[in-house]
């Protein structure tokens, strides 16, 4: 062996020893050893300096895996919008509905409408509480894989259901994996991408909702003229398109490096960091040190994560923000989007035209989702949420006014257009930015638990609101049609006031900076202007 080869091997062996030594260092030593602290500072500084496009170019795989995880939400969206379309489907109405009048024909009774909409949410309520402890123990990947397997099985119940009762049971069972998907997706997406990409990548959750809605709208529009059971069974069968391909992709995905660091598996965390972005070895170690620093700061403040920790100290404030932002999605026009086809029918459209308008509405929401990506880079989370709420509140009030005057074809179209605009604004502002806020507000230590409890708050708010929405629109209920805009405009005002005083600005903040701001009990309106030093730990 030549002397050159011997020197190369010695250098390589020396590098291996250095890397092994780095990985064997305890997290706590990151706060005390100058060289490790310097790595952590460099890692955070680099993320702060990285723009949206630069981060996307250097982390294409992080973006891809974040999107794949977020795409699991398409199944909850598919089913939610499918039920909303079923109650407007003529064949489904004739098979399961009651005759109201020659003008209205057959209608699904309000109690069954509510049951169809609420059963899946009840199952999801269970799923989100299961997701946190399971994820803390097994990680995001294996929890999601388990949920996808469960999803494949539960679809059988809905597909073969021969009564509304069994269909409701099927929806409840499907809801359990939905809850796991929605609890884990925003958390995983926010942990695998750099700071500048968190907004855009978590916003793809809303895009998954839109994709699910587009597929449902296309399927029901194509089958709404069928007179047999396949008018609704074929759309139900389309659910099997998603779980297996997603299961394969999630199996191939890297685990969140933040989760691995929390579990003390630093060698695996380093491999995940390297898979997620095109970094040099030194940059990968700096990113790892940055994660270790934040995890250690949180560990010193709270120790091992538990459900009760969500309601202690400064984590209580973070939990409340997460819960309120999640719950508020039900109060600013979202339920009109969920029941768009039925809303269009009650606004005076014939069924075929209502299904066509719903398909157009779904495609426009998809466009709004894409527009939301650059918005998250240009404007703050708080700004987008507040202005989006103001615009939707105004449109909802106009909808109520339009429905209150003498009705004709012009007012029918005006209500339909306002309904589409409300859905568009929600899909471009309130919807996607809510997921970003939820992912960024929780502490790293409690993220899996916080997103689960936050989504549970969403379901607690949504279940009675679904019943209210059905009562507002249904001819066998209060039959308010577009006048429901007054109700939702009033609830949107409550959301606006709550967010103005309670929603902090976390754009461009690292998780360490967010921890410090919450621990210092900084006012929500002062988060943006407060300066946090690079070397500060508390």
PDB file of N, CA and C in Angstrom, residues 99-172:
ATOM      1  N   UNK A  99     -90.393  12.077   0.839  1.00  0.00           N
ATOM      2  CA  UNK A  99     -91.001  12.991  -0.123  1.00  0.00           C
ATOM      3  C   UNK A  99     -91.512  14.231   0.616  1.00  0.00           C
ATOM      4  N   UNK A 100     -91.105  15.412   0.129  1.00  0.00           N
ATOM      5  CA  UNK A 100     -91.486  16.669   0.776  1.00  0.00           C
ATOM      6  C   UNK A 100     -92.608  17.362   0.004  1.00  0.00           C
ATOM      7  N   UNK A 101     -92.395  17.591  -1.292  1.00  0.00           N
ATOM      8  CA  UNK A 101     -93.400  18.258  -2.119  1.00  0.00           C
ATOM      9  C   UNK A 101     -93.042  18.037  -3.578  1.00  0.00           C
ATOM     10  N   UNK A 102     -93.961  18.397  -4.460  1.00  0.00           N
ATOM     11  CA  UNK A 102     -93.676  18.270  -5.888  1.00  0.00           C
ATOM     12  C   UNK A 102     -92.490  19.151  -6.288  1.00  0.00           C
ATOM     13  N   UNK A 103     -92.390  20.309  -5.645  1.00  0.00           N
ATOM     14  CA  UNK A 103     -91.314  21.246  -5.970  1.00  0.00           C
ATOM     15  C   UNK A 103     -89.964  20.750  -5.467  1.00  0.00           C
ATOM     16  N   UNK A 104     -89.922  20.259  -4.213  1.00  0.00           N
ATOM     17  CA  UNK A 104     -88.659  19.843  -3.598  1.00  0.00           C
ATOM     18  C   UNK A 104     -88.329  18.382  -3.862  1.00  0.00           C
ATOM     19  N   UNK A 105     -89.354  17.553  -4.124  1.00  0.00           N
ATOM     20  CA  UNK A 105     -89.126  16.133  -4.366  1.00  0.00           C
ATOM     21  C   UNK A 105     -88.713  15.404  -3.089  1.00  0.00           C
ATOM     22  N   UNK A 106     -87.755  14.453  -3.232  1.00  0.00           N
ATOM     23  CA  UNK A 106     -87.260  13.679  -2.089  1.00  0.00           C
ATOM     24  C   UNK A 106     -86.083  14.406  -1.428  1.00  0.00           C
ATOM     25  N   UNK A 107     -86.049  14.352  -0.098  1.00  0.00           N
ATOM     26  CA  UNK A 107     -84.988  14.997   0.674  1.00  0.00           C
ATOM     27  C   UNK A 107     -84.538  14.054   1.790  1.00  0.00           C
ATOM     28  N   UNK A 108     -83.220  13.989   2.021  1.00  0.00           N
ATOM     29  CA  UNK A 108     -82.703  13.226   3.167  1.00  0.00           C
ATOM     30  C   UNK A 108     -83.057  13.999   4.441  1.00  0.00           C
ATOM     31  N   UNK A 109     -83.749  13.351   5.408  1.00  0.00           N
ATOM     32  CA  UNK A 109     -84.129  14.067   6.631  1.00  0.00           C
ATOM     33  C   UNK A 109     -82.923  14.701   7.323  1.00  0.00           C
ATOM     34  N   UNK A 110     -83.166  15.805   7.995  1.00  0.00           N
ATOM     35  CA  UNK A 110     -82.084  16.560   8.635  1.00  0.00           C
ATOM     36  C   UNK A 110     -81.269  15.699   9.602  1.00  0.00           C
ATOM     37  N   UNK A 111     -81.963  14.841  10.376  1.00  0.00           N
ATOM     38  CA  UNK A 111     -81.236  14.037  11.382  1.00  0.00           C
ATOM     39  C   UNK A 111     -80.259  13.079  10.715  1.00  0.00           C
ATOM     40  N   UNK A 112     -80.622  12.552   9.520  1.00  0.00           N
ATOM     41  CA  UNK A 112     -79.716  11.640   8.833  1.00  0.00           C
ATOM     42  C   UNK A 112     -78.610  12.396   8.112  1.00  0.00           C
ATOM     43  N   UNK A 113     -78.940  13.583   7.605  1.00  0.00           N
ATOM     44  CA  UNK A 113     -77.879  14.427   7.040  1.00  0.00           C
ATOM     45  C   UNK A 113     -76.813  14.689   8.093  1.00  0.00           C
ATOM     46  N   UNK A 114     -77.269  15.117   9.264  1.00  0.00           N
ATOM     47  CA  UNK A 114     -76.340  15.417  10.350  1.00  0.00           C
ATOM     48  C   UNK A 114     -75.539  14.184  10.742  1.00  0.00           C
ATOM     49  N   UNK A 115     -76.227  13.021  10.801  1.00  0.00           N
ATOM     50  CA  UNK A 115     -75.543  11.784  11.190  1.00  0.00           C
ATOM     51  C   UNK A 115     -74.453  11.421  10.181  1.00  0.00           C
ATOM     52  N   UNK A 116     -74.755  11.570   8.884  1.00  0.00           N
ATOM     53  CA  UNK A 116     -73.762  11.260   7.857  1.00  0.00           C
ATOM     54  C   UNK A 116     -72.550  12.174   7.955  1.00  0.00           C
ATOM     55  N   UNK A 117     -72.803  13.468   8.221  1.00  0.00           N
ATOM     56  CA  UNK A 117     -71.703  14.429   8.306  1.00  0.00           C
ATOM     57  C   UNK A 117     -70.922  14.267   9.608  1.00  0.00           C
ATOM     58  N   UNK A 118     -71.623  13.903  10.686  1.00  0.00           N
ATOM     59  CA  UNK A 118     -71.002  13.915  12.012  1.00  0.00           C
ATOM     60  C   UNK A 118     -70.304  12.604  12.372  1.00  0.00           C
ATOM     61  N   UNK A 119     -70.762  11.486  11.795  1.00  0.00           N
ATOM     62  CA  UNK A 119     -70.234  10.188  12.222  1.00  0.00           C
ATOM     63  C   UNK A 119     -68.734  10.066  11.964  1.00  0.00           C
ATOM     64  N   UNK A 120     -68.302  10.495  10.778  1.00  0.00           N
ATOM     65  CA  UNK A 120     -66.871  10.445  10.480  1.00  0.00           C
ATOM     66  C   UNK A 120     -66.067  11.321  11.414  1.00  0.00           C
ATOM     67  N   UNK A 121     -66.628  12.475  11.778  1.00  0.00           N
ATOM     68  CA  UNK A 121     -65.940  13.384  12.692  1.00  0.00           C
ATOM     69  C   UNK A 121     -65.850  12.790  14.097  1.00  0.00           C
ATOM     70  N   UNK A 122     -66.882  12.048  14.491  1.00  0.00           N
ATOM     71  CA  UNK A 122     -66.830  11.379  15.803  1.00  0.00           C
ATOM     72  C   UNK A 122     -65.716  10.336  15.829  1.00  0.00           C
ATOM     73  N   UNK A 123     -65.591   9.579  14.731  1.00  0.00           N
ATOM     74  CA  UNK A 123     -64.498   8.612  14.640  1.00  0.00           C
ATOM     75  C   UNK A 123     -63.143   9.297  14.624  1.00  0.00           C
ATOM     76  N   UNK A 124     -63.062  10.406  13.901  1.00  0.00           N
ATOM     77  CA  UNK A 124     -61.798  11.146  13.827  1.00  0.00           C
ATOM     78  C   UNK A 124     -61.418  11.726  15.182  1.00  0.00           C
ATOM     79  N   UNK A 125     -62.420  12.091  15.969  1.00  0.00           N
ATOM     80  CA  UNK A 125     -62.170  12.603  17.322  1.00  0.00           C
ATOM     81  C   UNK A 125     -61.405  11.566  18.144  1.00  0.00           C
ATOM     82  N   UNK A 126     -61.782  10.301  17.975  1.00  0.00           N
ATOM     83  CA  UNK A 126     -61.056   9.215  18.653  1.00  0.00           C
ATOM     84  C   UNK A 126     -59.653   9.073  18.062  1.00  0.00           C
ATOM     85  N   UNK A 127     -59.586   9.164  16.726  1.00  0.00           N
ATOM     86  CA  UNK A 127     -58.310   8.988  16.038  1.00  0.00           C
ATOM     87  C   UNK A 127     -57.248   9.996  16.440  1.00  0.00           C
ATOM     88  N   UNK A 128     -57.644  11.268  16.626  1.00  0.00           N
ATOM     89  CA  UNK A 128     -56.636  12.284  16.969  1.00  0.00           C
ATOM     90  C   UNK A 128     -56.060  12.054  18.364  1.00  0.00           C
ATOM     91  N   UNK A 129     -56.868  11.504  19.270  1.00  0.00           N
ATOM     92  CA  UNK A 129     -56.347  11.220  20.611  1.00  0.00           C
ATOM     93  C   UNK A 129     -55.464   9.980  20.612  1.00  0.00           C
ATOM     94  N   UNK A 130     -55.733   9.050  19.694  1.00  0.00           N
ATOM     95  CA  UNK A 130     -54.856   7.884  19.573  1.00  0.00           C
ATOM     96  C   UNK A 130     -53.523   8.267  18.928  1.00  0.00           C
ATOM     97  N   UNK A 131     -53.569   9.248  18.014  1.00  0.00           N
ATOM     98  CA  UNK A 131     -52.378   9.584  17.218  1.00  0.00           C
ATOM     99  C   UNK A 131     -51.217  10.071  18.074  1.00  0.00           C
ATOM    100  N   UNK A 132     -51.480  10.943  19.043  1.00  0.00           N
ATOM    101  CA  UNK A 132     -50.405  11.533  19.840  1.00  0.00           C
ATOM    102  C   UNK A 132     -49.541  10.510  20.566  1.00  0.00           C
ATOM    103  N   UNK A 133     -50.136   9.684  21.449  1.00  0.00           N
ATOM    104  CA  UNK A 133     -49.326   8.681  22.163  1.00  0.00           C
ATOM    105  C   UNK A 133     -48.665   7.666  21.233  1.00  0.00           C
ATOM    106  N   UNK A 134     -49.375   7.239  20.170  1.00  0.00           N
ATOM    107  CA  UNK A 134     -48.797   6.255  19.246  1.00  0.00           C
ATOM    108  C   UNK A 134     -47.605   6.871  18.508  1.00  0.00           C
ATOM    109  N   UNK A 135     -47.761   8.128  18.074  1.00  0.00           N
ATOM    110  CA  UNK A 135     -46.671   8.804  17.362  1.00  0.00           C
ATOM    111  C   UNK A 135     -45.471   9.019  18.269  1.00  0.00           C
ATOM    112  N   UNK A 136     -45.703   9.430  19.504  1.00  0.00           N
ATOM    113  CA  UNK A 136     -44.603   9.609  20.451  1.00  0.00           C
ATOM    114  C   UNK A 136     -43.807   8.311  20.639  1.00  0.00           C
ATOM    115  N   UNK A 137     -44.508   7.178  20.538  1.00  0.00           N
ATOM    116  CA  UNK A 137     -43.851   5.888  20.762  1.00  0.00           C
ATOM    117  C   UNK A 137     -43.224   5.324  19.487  1.00  0.00           C
ATOM    118  N   UNK A 138     -43.943   5.407  18.349  1.00  0.00           N
ATOM    119  CA  UNK A 138     -43.500   4.722  17.135  1.00  0.00           C
ATOM    120  C   UNK A 138     -43.078   5.655  16.005  1.00  0.00           C
ATOM    121  N   UNK A 139     -43.336   6.942  16.103  1.00  0.00           N
ATOM    122  CA  UNK A 139     -42.941   7.873  15.057  1.00  0.00           C
ATOM    123  C   UNK A 139     -44.061   8.160  14.072  1.00  0.00           C
ATOM    124  N   UNK A 140     -43.853   9.183  13.263  1.00  0.00           N
ATOM    125  CA  UNK A 140     -44.868   9.612  12.295  1.00  0.00           C
ATOM    126  C   UNK A 140     -45.100   8.566  11.205  1.00  0.00           C
ATOM    127  N   UNK A 141     -44.022   7.956  10.724  1.00  0.00           N
ATOM    128  CA  UNK A 141     -44.141   7.016   9.604  1.00  0.00           C
ATOM    129  C   UNK A 141     -44.990   5.801   9.962  1.00  0.00           C
ATOM    130  N   UNK A 142     -44.622   5.106  11.028  1.00  0.00           N
ATOM    131  CA  UNK A 142     -45.322   3.861  11.353  1.00  0.00           C
ATOM    132  C   UNK A 142     -46.749   4.111  11.808  1.00  0.00           C
ATOM    133  N   UNK A 143     -46.984   5.235  12.462  1.00  0.00           N
ATOM    134  CA  UNK A 143     -48.358   5.569  12.851  1.00  0.00           C
ATOM    135  C   UNK A 143     -49.220   5.785  11.611  1.00  0.00           C
ATOM    136  N   UNK A 144     -48.671   6.483  10.620  1.00  0.00           N
ATOM    137  CA  UNK A 144     -49.428   6.749   9.389  1.00  0.00           C
ATOM    138  C   UNK A 144     -49.620   5.474   8.580  1.00  0.00           C
ATOM    139  N   UNK A 145     -48.620   4.621   8.533  1.00  0.00           N
ATOM    140  CA  UNK A 145     -48.749   3.334   7.829  1.00  0.00           C
ATOM    141  C   UNK A 145     -49.861   2.491   8.447  1.00  0.00           C
ATOM    142  N   UNK A 146     -49.894   2.434   9.772  1.00  0.00           N
ATOM    143  CA  UNK A 146     -50.966   1.708  10.469  1.00  0.00           C
ATOM    144  C   UNK A 146     -52.335   2.292  10.111  1.00  0.00           C
ATOM    145  N   UNK A 147     -52.442   3.627  10.089  1.00  0.00           N
ATOM    146  CA  UNK A 147     -53.715   4.284   9.767  1.00  0.00           C
ATOM    147  C   UNK A 147     -54.144   3.993   8.329  1.00  0.00           C
ATOM    148  N   UNK A 148     -53.194   3.917   7.396  1.00  0.00           N
ATOM    149  CA  UNK A 148     -53.526   3.614   6.003  1.00  0.00           C
ATOM    150  C   UNK A 148     -54.030   2.179   5.848  1.00  0.00           C
ATOM    151  N   UNK A 149     -53.419   1.255   6.575  1.00  0.00           N
ATOM    152  CA  UNK A 149     -53.919  -0.130   6.569  1.00  0.00           C
ATOM    153  C   UNK A 149     -55.339  -0.188   7.115  1.00  0.00           C
ATOM    154  N   UNK A 150     -55.588   0.534   8.193  1.00  0.00           N
ATOM    155  CA  UNK A 150     -56.918   0.581   8.797  1.00  0.00           C
ATOM    156  C   UNK A 150     -57.929   1.200   7.839  1.00  0.00           C
ATOM    157  N   UNK A 151     -57.501   2.216   7.100  1.00  0.00           N
ATOM    158  CA  UNK A 151     -58.380   2.885   6.140  1.00  0.00           C
ATOM    159  C   UNK A 151     -58.837   1.909   5.061  1.00  0.00           C
ATOM    160  N   UNK A 152     -57.927   1.105   4.548  1.00  0.00           N
ATOM    161  CA  UNK A 152     -58.276   0.117   3.522  1.00  0.00           C
ATOM    162  C   UNK A 152     -59.380  -0.816   3.989  1.00  0.00           C
ATOM    163  N   UNK A 153     -59.326  -1.199   5.258  1.00  0.00           N
ATOM    164  CA  UNK A 153     -60.306  -2.143   5.807  1.00  0.00           C
ATOM    165  C   UNK A 153     -61.661  -1.488   6.040  1.00  0.00           C
ATOM    166  N   UNK A 154     -61.654  -0.278   6.579  1.00  0.00           N
ATOM    167  CA  UNK A 154     -62.927   0.352   6.958  1.00  0.00           C
ATOM    168  C   UNK A 154     -63.764   0.801   5.759  1.00  0.00           C
ATOM    169  N   UNK A 155     -63.129   0.990   4.603  1.00  0.00           N
ATOM    170  CA  UNK A 155     -63.886   1.385   3.402  1.00  0.00           C
ATOM    171  C   UNK A 155     -64.893   0.308   3.015  1.00  0.00           C
ATOM    172  N   UNK A 156     -64.581  -0.963   3.309  1.00  0.00           N
ATOM    173  CA  UNK A 156     -65.496  -2.063   2.975  1.00  0.00           C
ATOM    174  C   UNK A 156     -66.872  -1.855   3.605  1.00  0.00           C
ATOM    175  N   UNK A 157     -66.905  -1.382   4.839  1.00  0.00           N
ATOM    176  CA  UNK A 157     -68.183  -1.214   5.545  1.00  0.00           C
ATOM    177  C   UNK A 157     -69.067  -0.203   4.821  1.00  0.00           C
ATOM    178  N   UNK A 158     -68.486   0.949   4.438  1.00  0.00           N
ATOM    179  CA  UNK A 158     -69.265   1.972   3.733  1.00  0.00           C
ATOM    180  C   UNK A 158     -69.702   1.494   2.354  1.00  0.00           C
ATOM    181  N   UNK A 159     -68.805   0.803   1.653  1.00  0.00           N
ATOM    182  CA  UNK A 159     -69.120   0.396   0.282  1.00  0.00           C
ATOM    183  C   UNK A 159     -70.279  -0.602   0.242  1.00  0.00           C
ATOM    184  N   UNK A 160     -70.294  -1.552   1.180  1.00  0.00           N
ATOM    185  CA  UNK A 160     -71.328  -2.587   1.172  1.00  0.00           C
ATOM    186  C   UNK A 160     -72.548  -2.232   2.035  1.00  0.00           C
ATOM    187  N   UNK A 161     -72.582  -1.020   2.586  1.00  0.00           N
ATOM    188  CA  UNK A 161     -73.718  -0.609   3.428  1.00  0.00           C
ATOM    189  C   UNK A 161     -75.019  -0.631   2.632  1.00  0.00           C
ATOM    190  N   UNK A 162     -76.073  -1.199   3.233  1.00  0.00           N
ATOM    191  CA  UNK A 162     -77.379  -1.252   2.555  1.00  0.00           C
ATOM    192  C   UNK A 162     -78.447  -0.454   3.293  1.00  0.00           C
ATOM    193  N   UNK A 163     -77.998   0.388   4.230  1.00  0.00           N
ATOM    194  CA  UNK A 163     -78.924   1.269   4.952  1.00  0.00           C
ATOM    195  C   UNK A 163     -78.165   2.505   5.414  1.00  0.00           C
ATOM    196  N   UNK A 164     -78.908   3.543   5.738  1.00  0.00           N
ATOM    197  CA  UNK A 164     -78.259   4.752   6.251  1.00  0.00           C
ATOM    198  C   UNK A 164     -77.550   4.460   7.568  1.00  0.00           C
ATOM    199  N   UNK A 165     -78.122   3.572   8.372  1.00  0.00           N
ATOM    200  CA  UNK A 165     -77.514   3.224   9.662  1.00  0.00           C
ATOM    201  C   UNK A 165     -76.123   2.627   9.463  1.00  0.00           C
ATOM    202  N   UNK A 166     -76.011   1.657   8.549  1.00  0.00           N
ATOM    203  CA  UNK A 166     -74.722   1.012   8.314  1.00  0.00           C
ATOM    204  C   UNK A 166     -73.738   1.973   7.641  1.00  0.00           C
ATOM    205  N   UNK A 167     -74.260   2.856   6.787  1.00  0.00           N
ATOM    206  CA  UNK A 167     -73.389   3.848   6.152  1.00  0.00           C
ATOM    207  C   UNK A 167     -72.809   4.797   7.196  1.00  0.00           C
ATOM    208  N   UNK A 168     -73.628   5.167   8.175  1.00  0.00           N
ATOM    209  CA  UNK A 168     -73.159   6.024   9.265  1.00  0.00           C
ATOM    210  C   UNK A 168     -72.075   5.308  10.073  1.00  0.00           C
ATOM    211  N   UNK A 169     -72.286   4.014  10.342  1.00  0.00           N
ATOM    212  CA  UNK A 169     -71.283   3.227  11.078  1.00  0.00           C
ATOM    213  C   UNK A 169     -69.980   3.165  10.287  1.00  0.00           C
ATOM    214  N   UNK A 170     -70.089   2.939   8.981  1.00  0.00           N
ATOM    215  CA  UNK A 170     -68.903   2.890   8.132  1.00  0.00           C
ATOM    216  C   UNK A 170     -68.124   4.192   8.156  1.00  0.00           C
ATOM    217  N   UNK A 171     -68.848   5.313   8.119  1.00  0.00           N
ATOM    218  CA  UNK A 171     -68.190   6.607   8.164  1.00  0.00           C
ATOM    219  C   UNK A 171     -67.482   6.828   9.507  1.00  0.00           C
ATOM    220  N   UNK A 172     -68.098   6.366  10.585  1.00  0.00           N
ATOM    221  CA  UNK A 172     -67.486   6.510  11.910  1.00  0.00           C
ATOM    222  C   UNK A 172     -66.179   5.721  11.993  1.00  0.00           C
TER     223      UNK A 172
END
